[in-house]
Coordinates of C-alpha atoms and ligand atoms in Angstrom, one line a residue:
M4 CA 0.1 -1.7 -32.9
A5 CA -2.2 1.3 -33.1
S6 CA -0.2 4.5 -33.0
H7 CA -1.1 7.0 -30.3
Q8 CA -2.5 10.2 -31.9
V9 CA -1.4 13.4 -30.1
K10 CA -3.9 16.2 -30.4
F11 CA -3.2 19.3 -28.4
D12 CA -6.6 20.1 -27.1
P13 CA -6.2 21.5 -23.6
K14 CA -9.1 21.2 -21.2
R15 CA -9.5 23.7 -18.5
V16 CA -10.5 22.6 -15.0
E17 CA -12.3 25.0 -12.7
S18 CA -14.5 22.4 -11.0
I19 CA -13.9 18.8 -9.9
I20 CA -16.4 16.3 -8.5
V21 CA -15.0 13.4 -6.5
V22 CA -17.6 10.6 -6.1
G23 CA -16.9 8.3 -3.1
G24 CA -16.2 9.0 0.6
G25 CA -13.8 6.3 1.4
S26 CA -10.0 6.7 2.0
S27 CA -9.4 7.4 -1.7
G28 CA -12.2 9.9 -2.1
W29 CA -11.3 12.0 0.9
M30 CA -7.5 11.7 0.4
T31 CA -7.8 12.7 -3.2
A32 CA -10.1 15.6 -2.6
C33 CA -8.0 16.9 0.4
L34 CA -4.7 16.5 -1.5
I35 CA -6.0 18.2 -4.7
N36 CA -7.6 20.9 -2.7
S37 CA -4.4 21.7 -0.8
R38 CA -2.4 21.7 -4.0
L39 CA -4.7 23.7 -6.2
N40 CA -6.4 26.0 -3.7
E41 CA -3.5 26.9 -1.5
G42 CA -3.2 30.6 -0.6
G43 CA -6.8 31.3 0.3
H44 CA -8.5 32.0 -3.0
N45 CA -10.1 28.9 -4.4
P46 CA -9.7 28.8 -8.2
V47 CA -10.9 25.2 -8.4
K48 CA -14.3 24.2 -6.8
I49 CA -14.1 20.8 -5.3
T50 CA -17.2 18.8 -4.4
L51 CA -17.3 15.3 -2.8
I52 CA -20.4 13.2 -3.2
E53 CA -20.8 10.1 -1.2
A54 CA -23.7 7.7 -0.8
P55 CA -24.8 7.6 2.9
D56 CA -26.1 4.1 2.6
I57 CA -23.1 2.4 0.8
P58 CA -20.5 1.7 3.4
V59 CA -16.7 2.2 2.8
I60 CA -14.7 -1.0 2.5
G61 CA -13.3 -0.1 6.0
V62 CA -10.0 -2.1 5.7
G63 CA -6.7 -0.6 4.7
E64 CA -4.8 -0.4 8.0
A65 CA -1.2 -0.6 7.1
T66 CA 0.7 2.0 5.0
V67 CA 4.1 2.8 3.5
P68 CA 6.3 5.7 4.5
S69 CA 5.2 8.1 1.7
I70 CA 1.9 8.5 3.5
R71 CA 3.7 11.0 5.7
R72 CA 4.5 13.2 2.7
T73 CA 0.8 13.0 1.7
L74 CA -0.6 13.9 5.1
Q75 CA 1.9 16.7 5.4
A76 CA 0.9 18.1 1.9
I77 CA -2.7 17.9 3.0
G78 CA -1.8 20.1 6.0
I79 CA -3.0 18.0 8.9
S80 CA -0.7 17.7 12.0
E81 CA 0.8 14.3 12.9
K82 CA -0.8 14.4 16.3
D83 CA -4.3 15.2 15.1
F84 CA -4.0 12.5 12.5
M85 CA -2.6 9.9 14.8
K86 CA -5.1 10.6 17.6
G87 CA -8.1 10.7 15.2
A88 CA -7.2 7.6 13.2
D89 CA -6.2 5.4 16.2
A90 CA -2.8 5.2 14.6
T91 CA 0.4 3.5 15.7
F92 CA 3.8 3.4 14.0
K93 CA 4.9 0.8 11.4
S94 CA 8.6 0.3 10.9
L95 CA 8.5 -2.9 8.9
I96 CA 6.6 -6.0 7.9
R97 CA 7.6 -9.2 9.6
F98 CA 7.0 -12.3 7.5
E99 CA 6.5 -15.5 9.4
G100 CA 6.2 -19.1 8.0
W101 CA 6.8 -18.1 4.4
N102 CA 9.8 -20.5 4.4
K103 CA 9.9 -23.1 7.1
D104 CA 9.7 -21.7 10.6
E105 CA 12.0 -18.8 10.3
H106 CA 10.8 -15.2 10.1
F107 CA 12.4 -12.4 8.0
D108 CA 11.7 -8.7 7.9
H109 CA 11.0 -6.1 5.2
P110 CA 12.1 -2.9 7.1
F111 CA 11.9 0.6 5.6
D112 CA 15.6 1.4 6.3
R113 CA 18.8 0.1 5.0
R114 CA 22.4 0.8 6.0
E115 CA 24.1 3.2 3.7
R116 CA 24.8 1.6 0.3
P117 CA 28.4 2.4 -0.8
Q118 CA 29.2 1.9 -4.5
S119 CA 29.0 -1.8 -5.4
D120 CA 28.1 -2.4 -1.8
P121 CA 31.1 -4.4 -0.5
A122 CA 29.4 -5.0 2.7
L123 CA 26.5 -6.8 1.0
L124 CA 28.8 -9.0 -1.1
S125 CA 30.9 -9.8 1.8
W126 CA 27.9 -10.8 3.8
L127 CA 26.5 -12.9 1.0
A128 CA 29.8 -14.7 0.6
K129 CA 30.0 -15.6 4.3
N130 CA 26.5 -16.2 5.4
E131 CA 23.8 -18.7 4.8
V132 CA 20.9 -16.8 3.2
G133 CA 17.4 -17.0 4.7
G134 CA 15.8 -15.8 7.9
E135 CA 16.2 -12.7 10.0
A136 CA 20.0 -12.5 10.0
F137 CA 20.3 -10.2 7.0
S138 CA 17.9 -7.5 8.2
N139 CA 19.5 -7.6 11.6
Q140 CA 22.8 -6.7 10.1
F141 CA 21.5 -4.2 7.5
S142 CA 18.6 -2.5 9.2
I143 CA 18.4 -0.5 12.4
L144 CA 14.6 -0.7 12.4
S145 CA 14.7 -4.5 12.3
N146 CA 16.6 -4.4 15.7
T147 CA 14.6 -1.5 17.2
S148 CA 11.3 -3.1 16.3
T149 CA 12.2 -6.4 17.9
N150 CA 12.9 -4.3 21.0
L151 CA 9.5 -2.6 20.6
L152 CA 10.9 0.9 20.1
A153 CA 9.3 3.7 18.3
P154 CA 11.0 4.8 15.0
K155 CA 11.3 8.4 16.2
A156 CA 12.1 10.1 19.5
L157 CA 9.7 12.3 21.5
G158 CA 9.9 15.9 20.4
W159 CA 11.1 15.3 16.9
P160 CA 9.1 17.4 14.3
D161 CA 5.9 16.2 12.7
Y162 CA 6.4 13.5 10.1
Q163 CA 10.2 13.5 10.6
S164 CA 12.8 11.0 11.8
T165 CA 16.2 9.7 11.1
F166 CA 14.4 6.6 9.8
P167 CA 11.6 6.2 7.2
Y168 CA 8.4 5.0 9.0
A169 CA 4.7 4.5 8.2
Y170 CA 1.6 4.0 10.3
H171 CA -1.1 1.5 11.1
L172 CA -4.4 3.3 11.1
D173 CA -8.2 2.7 11.3
A174 CA -9.4 3.3 7.7
V175 CA -12.9 4.4 8.8
K176 CA -11.6 6.8 11.4
L177 CA -9.0 8.2 8.9
G178 CA -12.0 8.9 6.6
Q179 CA -13.7 10.8 9.5
V180 CA -10.6 12.8 10.2
L181 CA -10.3 13.8 6.6
T182 CA -14.0 14.6 6.2
E183 CA -13.8 17.1 9.0
F184 CA -10.5 18.5 7.7
G185 CA -11.8 18.7 4.1
I186 CA -15.1 20.4 5.0
N187 CA -13.2 23.0 7.1
H188 CA -10.9 23.7 4.2
G189 CA -13.6 24.4 1.6
I190 CA -14.6 21.1 0.1
D191 CA -18.3 21.0 -0.7
H192 CA -19.8 17.8 0.8
K193 CA -23.0 16.2 -0.6
L194 CA -24.5 13.1 0.9
T195 CA -26.4 11.4 -1.9
K196 CA -26.2 8.3 -4.1
I197 CA -25.4 8.8 -7.8
E198 CA -27.9 6.8 -9.9
A199 CA -27.1 7.9 -13.4
V200 CA -24.0 9.0 -15.4
N201 CA -24.8 11.0 -18.5
L202 CA -22.4 10.9 -21.4
N203 CA -22.2 12.9 -24.7
E204 CA -21.4 11.4 -28.1
A205 CA -17.7 11.7 -27.6
G206 CA -18.0 9.6 -24.4
E207 CA -17.4 12.5 -22.0
I208 CA -19.4 12.8 -18.8
T209 CA -21.8 15.7 -19.0
S210 CA -23.5 15.2 -15.7
L211 CA -24.3 12.9 -12.7
V212 CA -27.8 12.4 -11.5
S213 CA -28.5 11.6 -7.8
E214 CA -31.3 9.3 -6.5
E215 CA -33.3 12.4 -5.7
G216 CA -33.0 13.6 -9.3
D217 CA -30.5 16.4 -8.7
E218 CA -28.0 16.9 -11.4
F219 CA -24.3 17.7 -10.8
S220 CA -21.7 18.7 -13.4
A221 CA -18.0 19.7 -13.4
D222 CA -15.0 19.9 -15.7
L223 CA -13.5 16.8 -14.2
Y224 CA -14.9 13.7 -12.5
I225 CA -12.9 11.5 -10.2
D226 CA -14.4 8.0 -9.5
C227 CA -13.6 6.8 -6.0
T228 CA -16.6 4.6 -5.6
G229 CA -14.6 1.4 -4.8
F230 CA -15.0 -1.8 -6.6
S231 CA -18.4 -0.7 -8.1
A232 CA -16.5 1.9 -10.2
R233 CA -19.8 3.7 -10.8
L234 CA -18.5 6.3 -13.3
A235 CA -15.4 4.5 -14.7
S236 CA -17.3 1.4 -15.6
K237 CA -19.3 3.6 -18.1
V238 CA -16.4 5.7 -19.5
M239 CA -13.6 3.2 -19.6
S240 CA -15.1 -0.2 -18.9
E241 CA -12.2 -2.5 -20.0
T242 CA -10.3 -4.1 -17.2
Q243 CA -7.5 -6.7 -17.0
D244 CA -7.8 -9.6 -14.6
Y245 CA -4.6 -10.8 -12.9
S246 CA -6.0 -13.7 -10.9
D247 CA -3.8 -16.1 -12.8
T248 CA -0.8 -14.4 -11.1
L249 CA -2.2 -14.0 -7.5
L250 CA -4.6 -16.7 -6.3
C251 CA -6.1 -15.0 -3.2
D252 CA -9.5 -13.5 -3.8
R253 CA -11.1 -13.2 -0.3
A254 CA -10.4 -12.1 3.2
V255 CA -12.0 -12.8 6.5
T256 CA -11.3 -10.1 9.0
M257 CA -11.8 -9.5 12.7
S258 CA -11.3 -6.6 15.2
V259 CA -10.2 -7.6 18.6
P260 CA -10.7 -4.6 21.0
Y261 CA -8.3 -4.3 23.8
E262 CA -11.1 -4.6 26.3
V263 CA -11.6 -8.1 25.0
F264 CA -7.9 -9.0 24.8
R265 CA -4.9 -6.8 25.3
P266 CA -1.6 -8.1 24.0
D267 CA 1.5 -7.5 26.2
H268 CA 2.7 -4.8 23.7
I269 CA 1.5 -2.7 20.8
L270 CA 3.8 -3.9 18.1
P271 CA 5.5 -1.3 15.8
Y272 CA 5.3 -3.6 12.8
T273 CA 2.8 -5.4 10.7
S274 CA 2.9 -9.2 11.0
A275 CA 2.2 -11.3 7.8
K276 CA 2.0 -15.0 8.7
A277 CA 1.8 -17.5 5.9
C278 CA -1.2 -20.0 6.4
D279 CA -2.4 -23.2 4.6
A280 CA -4.3 -21.2 1.9
G281 CA -3.0 -17.7 2.0
W282 CA -1.7 -15.5 4.8
L283 CA -2.8 -13.7 8.0
W284 CA -2.3 -10.0 8.9
D285 CA -2.0 -8.9 12.5
I286 CA -2.0 -5.1 12.9
N287 CA -1.9 -3.4 16.3
L288 CA -3.8 -0.1 16.5
R289 CA -4.2 2.1 19.6
S290 CA -7.4 0.6 20.8
R291 CA -7.7 -2.8 19.0
R292 CA -6.0 -5.4 16.9
S293 CA -7.0 -6.0 13.3
L294 CA -6.7 -9.5 12.0
G295 CA -7.4 -10.7 8.5
Y296 CA -6.9 -14.0 6.7
V297 CA -6.4 -13.4 3.0
H298 CA -7.1 -16.6 1.2
S299 CA -8.0 -18.3 -2.1
S300 CA -11.6 -19.4 -2.4
A301 CA -10.5 -22.2 -4.7
H302 CA -8.5 -23.8 -1.8
I303 CA -10.5 -23.1 1.3
S304 CA -14.1 -22.2 2.0
A305 CA -15.1 -19.0 3.7
D306 CA -16.3 -21.0 6.8
E307 CA -13.1 -23.0 7.0
A308 CA -11.0 -19.8 6.7
E309 CA -13.0 -18.2 9.5
A310 CA -12.6 -21.3 11.7
E311 CA -8.8 -21.3 11.0
L312 CA -8.6 -17.6 11.9
R313 CA -10.6 -18.1 15.1
K314 CA -8.4 -21.1 16.0
M315 CA -5.2 -19.1 15.6
E316 CA -6.5 -16.3 17.7
G317 CA -7.7 -18.4 20.6
P318 CA -10.8 -18.3 22.9
H319 CA -11.1 -14.5 23.1
A320 CA -12.0 -14.4 19.4
D321 CA -15.4 -16.1 20.3
A322 CA -16.6 -12.7 21.5
V323 CA -16.0 -10.9 18.2
E324 CA -17.7 -11.0 14.8
A325 CA -15.9 -11.9 11.6
R326 CA -16.4 -10.1 8.3
H327 CA -16.0 -11.7 4.8
I328 CA -14.7 -9.5 1.9
R329 CA -14.4 -10.6 -1.7
F330 CA -11.9 -8.9 -3.9
K331 CA -10.3 -9.2 -7.3
T332 CA -6.8 -8.7 -8.6
Y333 CA -7.4 -6.4 -11.5
K334 CA -6.5 -3.1 -13.2
R335 CA -8.6 -0.8 -15.4
K336 CA -6.9 -0.6 -18.8
Q337 CA -7.2 3.2 -18.7
S338 CA -7.1 5.0 -15.3
W339 CA -8.0 8.4 -17.0
S340 CA -10.2 8.7 -20.1
Q341 CA -11.9 11.8 -21.4
N342 CA -12.9 13.8 -18.3
C343 CA -13.1 10.8 -15.9
I344 CA -10.3 9.5 -13.6
A345 CA -10.6 6.2 -11.6
I346 CA -8.7 6.3 -8.3
G347 CA -8.4 3.6 -5.5
L348 CA -10.3 0.3 -5.7
A349 CA -12.2 1.8 -8.7
D350 CA -9.0 1.6 -10.7
G351 CA -7.5 -1.6 -9.5
F352 CA -6.3 -3.8 -6.6
V353 CA -3.5 -6.0 -5.5
E354 CA -3.8 -8.0 -2.3
P355 CA -2.6 -6.0 0.7
L356 CA 0.5 -8.1 1.5
E357 CA 2.8 -5.0 1.1
S358 CA 0.2 -2.4 2.1
T359 CA 0.0 -0.8 -1.3
G360 CA -3.7 0.1 -1.7
L361 CA -3.5 3.5 -0.1
Y362 CA -0.1 4.2 -1.8
M363 CA -1.6 3.7 -5.3
M364 CA -4.3 6.1 -4.5
Q365 CA -1.9 8.7 -3.0
F366 CA 0.3 8.4 -6.1
A367 CA -2.6 8.9 -8.4
A368 CA -4.0 11.8 -6.5
Q369 CA -0.6 13.4 -6.2
S370 CA 0.0 13.0 -10.0
V371 CA -3.4 14.6 -10.8
A372 CA -2.6 17.5 -8.5
D373 CA 0.8 17.9 -10.2
I374 CA -0.7 17.9 -13.7
L375 CA -3.4 20.4 -12.9
R376 CA -1.3 22.6 -10.7
F377 CA 0.1 24.8 -13.5
G378 CA -2.6 26.3 -15.6
H379 CA -5.4 24.0 -14.3
R380 CA -5.6 22.1 -17.5
Y381 CA -4.8 18.7 -19.1
T382 CA -4.4 17.4 -22.6
P383 CA -4.8 13.9 -24.2
E384 CA -1.1 13.6 -23.9
T385 CA -1.2 14.1 -20.2
T386 CA -3.8 11.5 -19.7
H387 CA -1.8 9.1 -21.8
Q388 CA 1.2 9.7 -19.7
F389 CA -0.9 9.3 -16.5
N390 CA -2.2 6.0 -17.7
R391 CA 1.3 4.7 -18.4
L392 CA 2.5 5.7 -14.9
M393 CA -0.4 4.0 -13.2
Q394 CA 0.0 0.8 -15.3
N395 CA 3.8 0.8 -14.5
L396 CA 3.1 1.2 -10.8
F397 CA 0.5 -1.6 -10.9
D398 CA 2.9 -4.0 -12.7
E399 CA 5.6 -3.2 -10.2
I400 CA 3.4 -3.9 -7.2
L401 CA 1.9 -7.0 -8.8
G402 CA 5.3 -8.4 -9.5
Y403 CA 6.8 -7.6 -6.1
V404 CA 3.8 -9.1 -4.3
A405 CA 3.9 -12.2 -6.5
L406 CA 7.6 -12.6 -5.7
H407 CA 6.6 -13.5 -2.1
Y408 CA 4.9 -16.6 -3.3
L409 CA 7.3 -17.4 -6.2
T410 CA 10.4 -17.4 -4.0
S411 CA 8.9 -19.4 -1.2
K412 CA 9.9 -23.1 -0.8
R413 CA 6.6 -24.1 0.7
R414 CA 4.8 -26.8 -1.1
D415 CA 3.0 -28.4 1.9
T416 CA -0.6 -27.7 0.8
Q417 CA -2.4 -27.5 -2.6
F418 CA -2.5 -23.7 -2.3
W419 CA 1.3 -23.5 -2.0
I420 CA 1.8 -26.0 -4.9
D421 CA -0.5 -23.9 -7.1
A422 CA 0.6 -20.4 -5.9
T423 CA 4.3 -21.2 -6.7
R424 CA 3.9 -22.6 -10.2
D425 CA 6.1 -21.1 -12.9
E426 CA 3.1 -20.0 -14.9
R427 CA 2.3 -17.5 -12.2
I428 CA 5.6 -15.6 -12.9
P429 CA 4.8 -12.2 -14.4
H430 CA 6.4 -11.7 -17.8
H431 CA 8.9 -9.0 -16.7
L432 CA 10.2 -11.2 -13.8
K433 CA 10.9 -14.4 -15.8
Y434 CA 14.5 -13.5 -16.7
L435 CA 15.2 -11.7 -13.4
L436 CA 14.1 -14.6 -11.2
S437 CA 16.7 -16.9 -12.8
E438 CA 19.4 -14.2 -12.5
W439 CA 18.5 -13.5 -8.8
K440 CA 19.2 -17.2 -8.0
R441 CA 22.9 -16.5 -8.4
R442 CA 23.4 -12.7 -7.7
P443 CA 21.7 -9.9 -5.8
P444 CA 19.5 -7.5 -7.7
H445 CA 21.0 -4.3 -9.0
D446 CA 19.7 -1.0 -10.2
M447 CA 19.8 -2.1 -13.9
D448 CA 17.1 -4.7 -13.1
L449 CA 14.7 -2.0 -12.0
L450 CA 14.7 0.6 -14.7
Q451 CA 11.5 2.5 -13.9
T452 CA 12.0 6.1 -12.8
H453 CA 9.0 6.0 -10.4
R454 CA 9.4 3.1 -8.1
L455 CA 7.7 2.2 -4.9
F456 CA 10.0 -0.7 -4.0
S457 CA 13.7 0.0 -3.8
L458 CA 16.5 -2.3 -4.6
E459 CA 16.8 -2.8 -0.8
S460 CA 13.2 -4.1 -0.7
Y461 CA 14.1 -6.8 -3.3
E462 CA 17.2 -7.7 -1.3
Y463 CA 15.3 -8.1 1.9
L464 CA 12.8 -10.3 0.3
L465 CA 15.1 -12.5 -1.8
I466 CA 17.7 -12.9 0.9
G467 CA 15.2 -13.2 3.7
M468 CA 13.3 -15.9 1.8
G469 CA 16.6 -17.8 1.2
F470 CA 16.1 -17.6 -2.6
M471 CA 19.6 -16.6 -3.6
T472 CA 21.4 -20.0 -3.3
D473 CA 23.1 -20.8 -6.6
G474 CA 25.6 -18.0 -6.5
D475 CA 29.3 -18.4 -6.1
I476 CA 30.1 -14.9 -4.7
N477 CA 33.7 -14.1 -4.3
A478 CA 34.2 -11.1 -2.1
K479 CA 36.9 -9.7 0.2
H480 CA 35.8 -9.7 3.8
T481 CA 34.7 -6.2 4.7
A482 CA 34.3 -5.8 8.4
F483 CA 31.3 -3.8 9.5
D484 CA 29.6 -3.5 12.8
N485 CA 26.3 -1.8 13.6
S486 CA 26.6 -2.0 17.4
D487 CA 27.6 1.6 17.8
A488 CA 24.7 2.9 15.7
L489 CA 22.4 0.6 17.6
R490 CA 23.7 1.8 21.0
K491 CA 23.0 5.4 20.0
C492 CA 19.4 4.5 18.8
Y493 CA 18.6 2.6 21.9
A494 CA 19.7 5.6 24.0
K495 CA 17.4 8.0 22.0
L496 CA 14.3 6.0 20.9
P497 CA 11.5 5.4 23.4
L498 CA 9.3 2.3 23.7
H499 CA 6.6 2.5 21.0
E500 CA 3.9 2.6 23.7
D501 CA 5.7 5.3 25.7
W502 CA 5.9 7.5 22.6
L503 CA 2.2 7.0 21.9
N504 CA 1.1 7.7 25.5
Q505 CA 3.3 10.7 25.9
A506 CA 2.9 12.3 22.4
I507 CA -0.7 11.5 21.7
G508 CA -2.1 10.9 25.1
Ligands
FAD615 C1 -9.1 -7.1 2.4 C2 -8.4 -5.8 2.1 C3 -7.4 -5.3 2.9 C4 -6.8 -4.1 2.6 N1 -5.7 -3.7 3.4 C5 -5.0 -2.6 3.0 C6 -3.9 -2.2 3.7 O1 -3.5 -2.8 4.8 N2 -3.2 -1.1 3.3 C7 -3.6 -0.4 2.2 O2 -2.9 0.6 1.9 N3 -4.7 -0.8 1.6 C8 -5.4 -1.8 1.9 N4 -6.5 -2.2 1.2 C9 -7.0 -1.3 0.2 C10 -7.8 -0.1 0.8 O3 -8.8 -0.7 1.6 C11 -8.4 0.8 -0.2 O4 -7.4 1.1 -1.1 C12 -8.9 2.0 0.4 O5 -9.7 1.8 1.5 C13 -9.6 2.8 -0.6 O6 -10.9 2.4 -0.8 P1 -11.8 3.2 -1.8 O7 -12.0 4.6 -1.1 O8 -11.3 3.2 -3.2 O9 -13.2 2.5 -1.8 P2 -14.4 2.3 -0.6 O10 -13.8 2.4 0.8 O11 -15.1 1.1 -1.0 O12 -15.3 3.6 -0.7 C14 -16.3 3.7 -1.7 C15 -17.1 5.0 -1.5 O13 -17.9 5.2 -2.6 C16 -19.2 5.5 -2.2 N5 -20.1 5.2 -3.3 C17 -20.2 4.0 -3.9 N6 -21.2 4.0 -4.9 C18 -21.6 5.3 -4.9 C19 -22.7 6.0 -5.6 N7 -23.4 5.3 -6.6 N8 -22.9 7.3 -5.3 C20 -22.2 8.0 -4.4 N9 -21.2 7.3 -3.7 C21 -21.0 6.0 -3.9 C22 -19.4 4.8 -0.9 O14 -20.4 5.4 -0.2 C23 -18.0 5.0 -0.3 O15 -18.0 6.2 0.4 C24 -7.2 -3.4 1.5 C25 -8.3 -3.8 0.7 C26 -8.9 -5.0 1.0 C27 -10.0 -5.5 0.1

């Protein structure tokens, strides 16, 4: 194995160019701007360049709770963000049809975990695993979501609640909100397409050239140009393909405005329904529903997938257009090399089953801001550490998403037969999967310090899916009862729609 050479050669950063005006470009630029330029004077000049004629991907509607921290760090109010981005609350993901007809939840909260968790062991010893029963006992949000309640009361401060919560949002509108916010807070915005990337002999970017022939240079370049990875594909072109782990490579999507069809309620959760050749998302925003069938092109054609989506949605889908998106499950081998960093789709992608795209991008942007915050400089050692962090995060997300297929008992179509084969199991999960057949996961299984998915997330998935069946768990019965906690929540939390109407208008 080649040894990593540490050379202390700090690079100072007084100017940054972010290329790309999608969610990752604007979130990265706004977050770094708020972190490095707080306090009025602007020691770091930030420019965002976006091509007016290359559209953003425009999907990315479900998030995880840490988005609240990011938006708060950027400095935008919760009300302005929710109003501008057509946002609603997300308390959990409800998985339907992944195992027989039952559904199970992956909520963001979990009852307090006492040491060795006697309540969990007692529950496992007494109950049949599988379905919604587990989250009903161990999560308040699972119960409040079924009753269509918001995860926070009216009047509670911005981004705060007793419970962790996230949002559903319109990715295009989020971009518009952040564009206005970023420009008002000093980000220099240029609308032009980058045609050429000039490198020096060492492989560093020296300048970018626009289609009009204008030249732009900075100390650091952040590539947020989506799957095209316009800069990163020149500086650190090597990528790793993970399509042997996850088979889905396309999505057909639709937006159903409420003028066309208004469901009875705006749900405070994402629905992920398993289908013959993939799965379907159903996300309720303020003014429309977003639907998408994520599928494997080796198992269903684009036309068949669209027909299946339309059939599931019913006659009102006739009035709306469908959009087809190709994607790849991949990761750039280096996220940061020389003076170029790839963030967002330019760095990698895992299908959106656990809403992780925006999280990966926030995590990267936050880490870059943390690195540059003190002294505005970086070293080869910093970039090495950043690359390790991003690869670890990617591996964790890939593994957790793959577990949804690997723990399912569905074998009713060729897709499910292929998606659940042992050869799909990522290396780091091989041993754990056999362990988790007979015992719940524990902290020792998940050694990384930076983790997106907690132990509780693994429990909700493995128990909800009915995977843990070989165990012989001996536990004393520990009585517990969540009815008191639920009663208090029902008294405090308003209906999701009432919260939206009263707080956002
Ligand atoms: C089907 C699907 C569903 C998804 N669902 C979710 C979800 O529910 N939750 C979630 O968190 N994430 C989701 N994602 C991921 C999410 O969409 C992305 O992480 C997010 O939108 C970030 O995209 P981006 O900004 O990296 O790229 P893009 O949105 O593609 O933006 C690229 C930008 O680069 C600019 N550009 C390109 N080339 C040039 C050039 N040469 N010069 C100048 N500018 C250029 C374009 O104009 C554009 O502004 C999903 C992704 C897919 C494919």
